[in-house]
Tab-separated table of C-alpha atoms in Angstrom:
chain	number	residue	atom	x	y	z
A	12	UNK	CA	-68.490	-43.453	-13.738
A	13	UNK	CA	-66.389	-41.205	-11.383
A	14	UNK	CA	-65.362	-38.210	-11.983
A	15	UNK	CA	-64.839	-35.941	-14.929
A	16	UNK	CA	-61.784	-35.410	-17.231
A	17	UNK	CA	-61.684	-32.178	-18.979
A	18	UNK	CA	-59.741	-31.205	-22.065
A	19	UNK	CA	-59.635	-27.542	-23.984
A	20	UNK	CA	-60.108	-27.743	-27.442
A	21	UNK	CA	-60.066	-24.507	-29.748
A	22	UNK	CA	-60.223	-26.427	-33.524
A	23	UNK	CA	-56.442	-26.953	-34.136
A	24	UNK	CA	-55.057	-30.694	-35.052
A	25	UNK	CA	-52.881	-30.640	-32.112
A	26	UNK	CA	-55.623	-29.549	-30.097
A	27	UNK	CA	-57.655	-33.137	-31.117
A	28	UNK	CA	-54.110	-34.857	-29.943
A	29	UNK	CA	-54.924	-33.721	-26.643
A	30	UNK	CA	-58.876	-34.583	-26.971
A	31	UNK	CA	-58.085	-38.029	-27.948
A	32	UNK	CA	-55.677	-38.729	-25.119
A	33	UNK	CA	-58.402	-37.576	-22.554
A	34	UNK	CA	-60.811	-39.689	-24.773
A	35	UNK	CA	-58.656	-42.757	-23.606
A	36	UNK	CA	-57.627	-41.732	-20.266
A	37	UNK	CA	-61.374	-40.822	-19.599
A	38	UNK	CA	-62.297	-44.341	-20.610
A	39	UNK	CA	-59.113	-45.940	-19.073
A	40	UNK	CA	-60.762	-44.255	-15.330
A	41	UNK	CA	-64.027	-44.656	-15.464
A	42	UNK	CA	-64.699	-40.915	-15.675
A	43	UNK	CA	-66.643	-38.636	-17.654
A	44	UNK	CA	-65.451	-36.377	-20.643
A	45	UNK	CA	-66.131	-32.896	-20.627
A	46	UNK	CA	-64.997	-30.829	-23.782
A	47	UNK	CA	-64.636	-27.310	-23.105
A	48	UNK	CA	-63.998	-24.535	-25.959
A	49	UNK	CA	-63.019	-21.300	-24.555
A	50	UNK	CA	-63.868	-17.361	-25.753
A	51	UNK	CA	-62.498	-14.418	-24.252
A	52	UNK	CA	-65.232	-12.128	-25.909
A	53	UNK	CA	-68.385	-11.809	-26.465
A	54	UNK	CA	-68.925	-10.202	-29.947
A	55	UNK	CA	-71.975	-10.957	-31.802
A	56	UNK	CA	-72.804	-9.821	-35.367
A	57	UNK	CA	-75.515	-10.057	-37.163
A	58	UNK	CA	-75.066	-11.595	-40.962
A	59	UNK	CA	-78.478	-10.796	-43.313
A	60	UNK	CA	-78.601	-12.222	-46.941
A	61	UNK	CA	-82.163	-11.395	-48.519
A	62	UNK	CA	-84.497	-12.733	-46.136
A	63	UNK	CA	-82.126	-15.087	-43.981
A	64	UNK	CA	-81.058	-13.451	-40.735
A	65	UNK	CA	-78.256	-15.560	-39.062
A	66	UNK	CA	-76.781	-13.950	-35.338
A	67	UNK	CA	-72.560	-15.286	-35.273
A	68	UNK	CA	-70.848	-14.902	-31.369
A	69	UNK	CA	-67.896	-15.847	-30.587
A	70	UNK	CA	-69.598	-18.010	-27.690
A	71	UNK	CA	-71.519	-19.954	-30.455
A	72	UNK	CA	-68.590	-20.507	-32.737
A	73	UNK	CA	-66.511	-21.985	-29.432
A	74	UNK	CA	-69.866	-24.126	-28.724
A	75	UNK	CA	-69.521	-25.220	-32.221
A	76	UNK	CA	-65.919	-26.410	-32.016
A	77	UNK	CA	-66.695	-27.985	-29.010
A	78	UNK	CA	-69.464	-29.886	-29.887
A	79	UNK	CA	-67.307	-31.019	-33.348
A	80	UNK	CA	-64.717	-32.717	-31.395
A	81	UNK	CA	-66.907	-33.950	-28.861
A	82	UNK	CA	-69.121	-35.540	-31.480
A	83	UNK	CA	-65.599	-36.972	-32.829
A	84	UNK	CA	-65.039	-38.752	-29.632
A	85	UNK	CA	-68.032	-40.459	-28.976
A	86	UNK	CA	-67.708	-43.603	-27.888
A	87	UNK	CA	-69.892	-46.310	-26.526
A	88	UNK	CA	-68.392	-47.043	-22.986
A	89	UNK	CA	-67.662	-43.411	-22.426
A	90	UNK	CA	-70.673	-40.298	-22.280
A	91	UNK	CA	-68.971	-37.130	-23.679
A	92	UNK	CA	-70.499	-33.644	-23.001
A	93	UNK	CA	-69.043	-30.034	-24.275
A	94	UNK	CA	-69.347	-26.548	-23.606
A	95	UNK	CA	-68.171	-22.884	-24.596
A	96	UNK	CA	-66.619	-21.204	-21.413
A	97	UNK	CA	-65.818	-17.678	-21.569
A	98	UNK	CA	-62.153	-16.422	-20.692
A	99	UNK	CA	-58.268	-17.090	-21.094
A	100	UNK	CA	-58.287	-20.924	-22.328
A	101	UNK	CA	-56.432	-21.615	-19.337
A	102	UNK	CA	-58.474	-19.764	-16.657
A	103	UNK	CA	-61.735	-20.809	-18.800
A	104	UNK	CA	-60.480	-24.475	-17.831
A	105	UNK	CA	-59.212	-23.483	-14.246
A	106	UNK	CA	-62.984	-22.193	-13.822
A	107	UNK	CA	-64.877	-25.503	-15.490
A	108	UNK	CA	-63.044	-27.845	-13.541
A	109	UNK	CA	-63.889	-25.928	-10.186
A	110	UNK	CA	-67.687	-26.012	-11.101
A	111	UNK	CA	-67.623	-29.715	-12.368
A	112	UNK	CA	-65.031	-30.833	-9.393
A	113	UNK	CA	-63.012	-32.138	-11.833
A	114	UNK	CA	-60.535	-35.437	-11.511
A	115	UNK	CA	-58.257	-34.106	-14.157
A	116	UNK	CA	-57.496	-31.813	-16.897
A	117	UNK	CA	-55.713	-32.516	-20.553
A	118	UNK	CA	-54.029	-30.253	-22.348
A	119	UNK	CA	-51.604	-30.370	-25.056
A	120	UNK	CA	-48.201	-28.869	-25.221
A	121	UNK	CA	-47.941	-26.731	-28.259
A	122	UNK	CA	-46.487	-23.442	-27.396
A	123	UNK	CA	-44.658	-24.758	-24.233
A	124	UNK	CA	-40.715	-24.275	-25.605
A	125	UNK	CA	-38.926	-21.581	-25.943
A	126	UNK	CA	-40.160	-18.237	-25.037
A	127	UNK	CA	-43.795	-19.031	-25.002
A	128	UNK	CA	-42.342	-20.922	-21.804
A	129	UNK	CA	-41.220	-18.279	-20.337
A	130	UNK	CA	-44.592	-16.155	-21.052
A	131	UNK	CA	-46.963	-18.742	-20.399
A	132	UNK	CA	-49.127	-20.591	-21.980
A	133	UNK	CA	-52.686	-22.751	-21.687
A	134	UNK	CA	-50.774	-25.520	-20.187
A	135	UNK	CA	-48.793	-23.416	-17.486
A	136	UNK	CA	-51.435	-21.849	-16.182
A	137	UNK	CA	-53.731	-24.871	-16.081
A	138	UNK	CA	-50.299	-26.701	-14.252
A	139	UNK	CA	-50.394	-23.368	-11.599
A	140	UNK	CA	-54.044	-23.150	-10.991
A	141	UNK	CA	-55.773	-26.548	-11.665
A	142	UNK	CA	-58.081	-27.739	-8.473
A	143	UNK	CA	-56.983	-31.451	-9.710
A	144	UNK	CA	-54.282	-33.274	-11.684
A	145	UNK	CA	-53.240	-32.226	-14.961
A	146	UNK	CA	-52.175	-34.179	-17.782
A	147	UNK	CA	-49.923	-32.326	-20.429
A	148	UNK	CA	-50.324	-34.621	-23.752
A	149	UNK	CA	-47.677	-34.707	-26.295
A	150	UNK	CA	-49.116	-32.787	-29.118
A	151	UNK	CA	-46.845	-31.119	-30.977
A	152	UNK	CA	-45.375	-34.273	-32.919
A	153	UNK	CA	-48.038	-36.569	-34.911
């Protein structure tokens, strides 16, 4: 394999649009795919019922929706890891691509018309500050 893909996932359908274009685009390579759930805090709360004591964080639940998707992509010719990255969902993807040395990043483009072009959104800053190529999937239409 060479290189990694990564794509940003935060539990939305359009969100697994994007996942399962980098699924194919990962295999289509060669690379890698890295799924990658961002948080930009890190509240914890502690939930007790009788004797049951469970700890919820916002880094788990992220963890958790990466892990769902990345579970949902598994495929035999391809190995599929995940994370929870703390930050922006943009700069949290920014960041994991630096550390991985990433070949390419996938994100979707829900939010990119109208004014949330204008004030940004995951995929603009990924396209300003991605290390490598991005790919902007076509997500907002089934």
């Amino acid at each position: 394999m060479t290189g990694v893909v990564i794509v940003g996932v935060d539990g939305s359908e359009t969100a697994m649009r994007a996942a399962k274009a980098a699924q194919q685009l990962a295999i289509g390579i060669g690379a890698s795919l890295r799924v990658v759930s961002a948080f930009d805090s890190n509240k914890t709360e502690v939930v007790e019922i009788g004797t049951d004591k469970w700890i919820v964080s916002d880094a788990a639940e992220a963890e958790a929706v990466a892990r769902t998707v990345a579970e949902r992509l598994t495929d035999e010719r391809l190995e599929v890891t995940y994370s929870a990255a703390r930050g922006k969902p943009g700069e949290a993807l920014v960041k994991e691509a630096e550390m991985l040395d990433a070949r390419l990043i996938v994100v979707g483009n829900r939010r990119m018309q109208g004014l949330g072009r204008v004030l940004g959104s995951v995929a603009n800053t990924v396209a300003h500050n991605a290390p490598c190529d991005v790919y902007i999937a076509k997500t907002d239409q089934p």
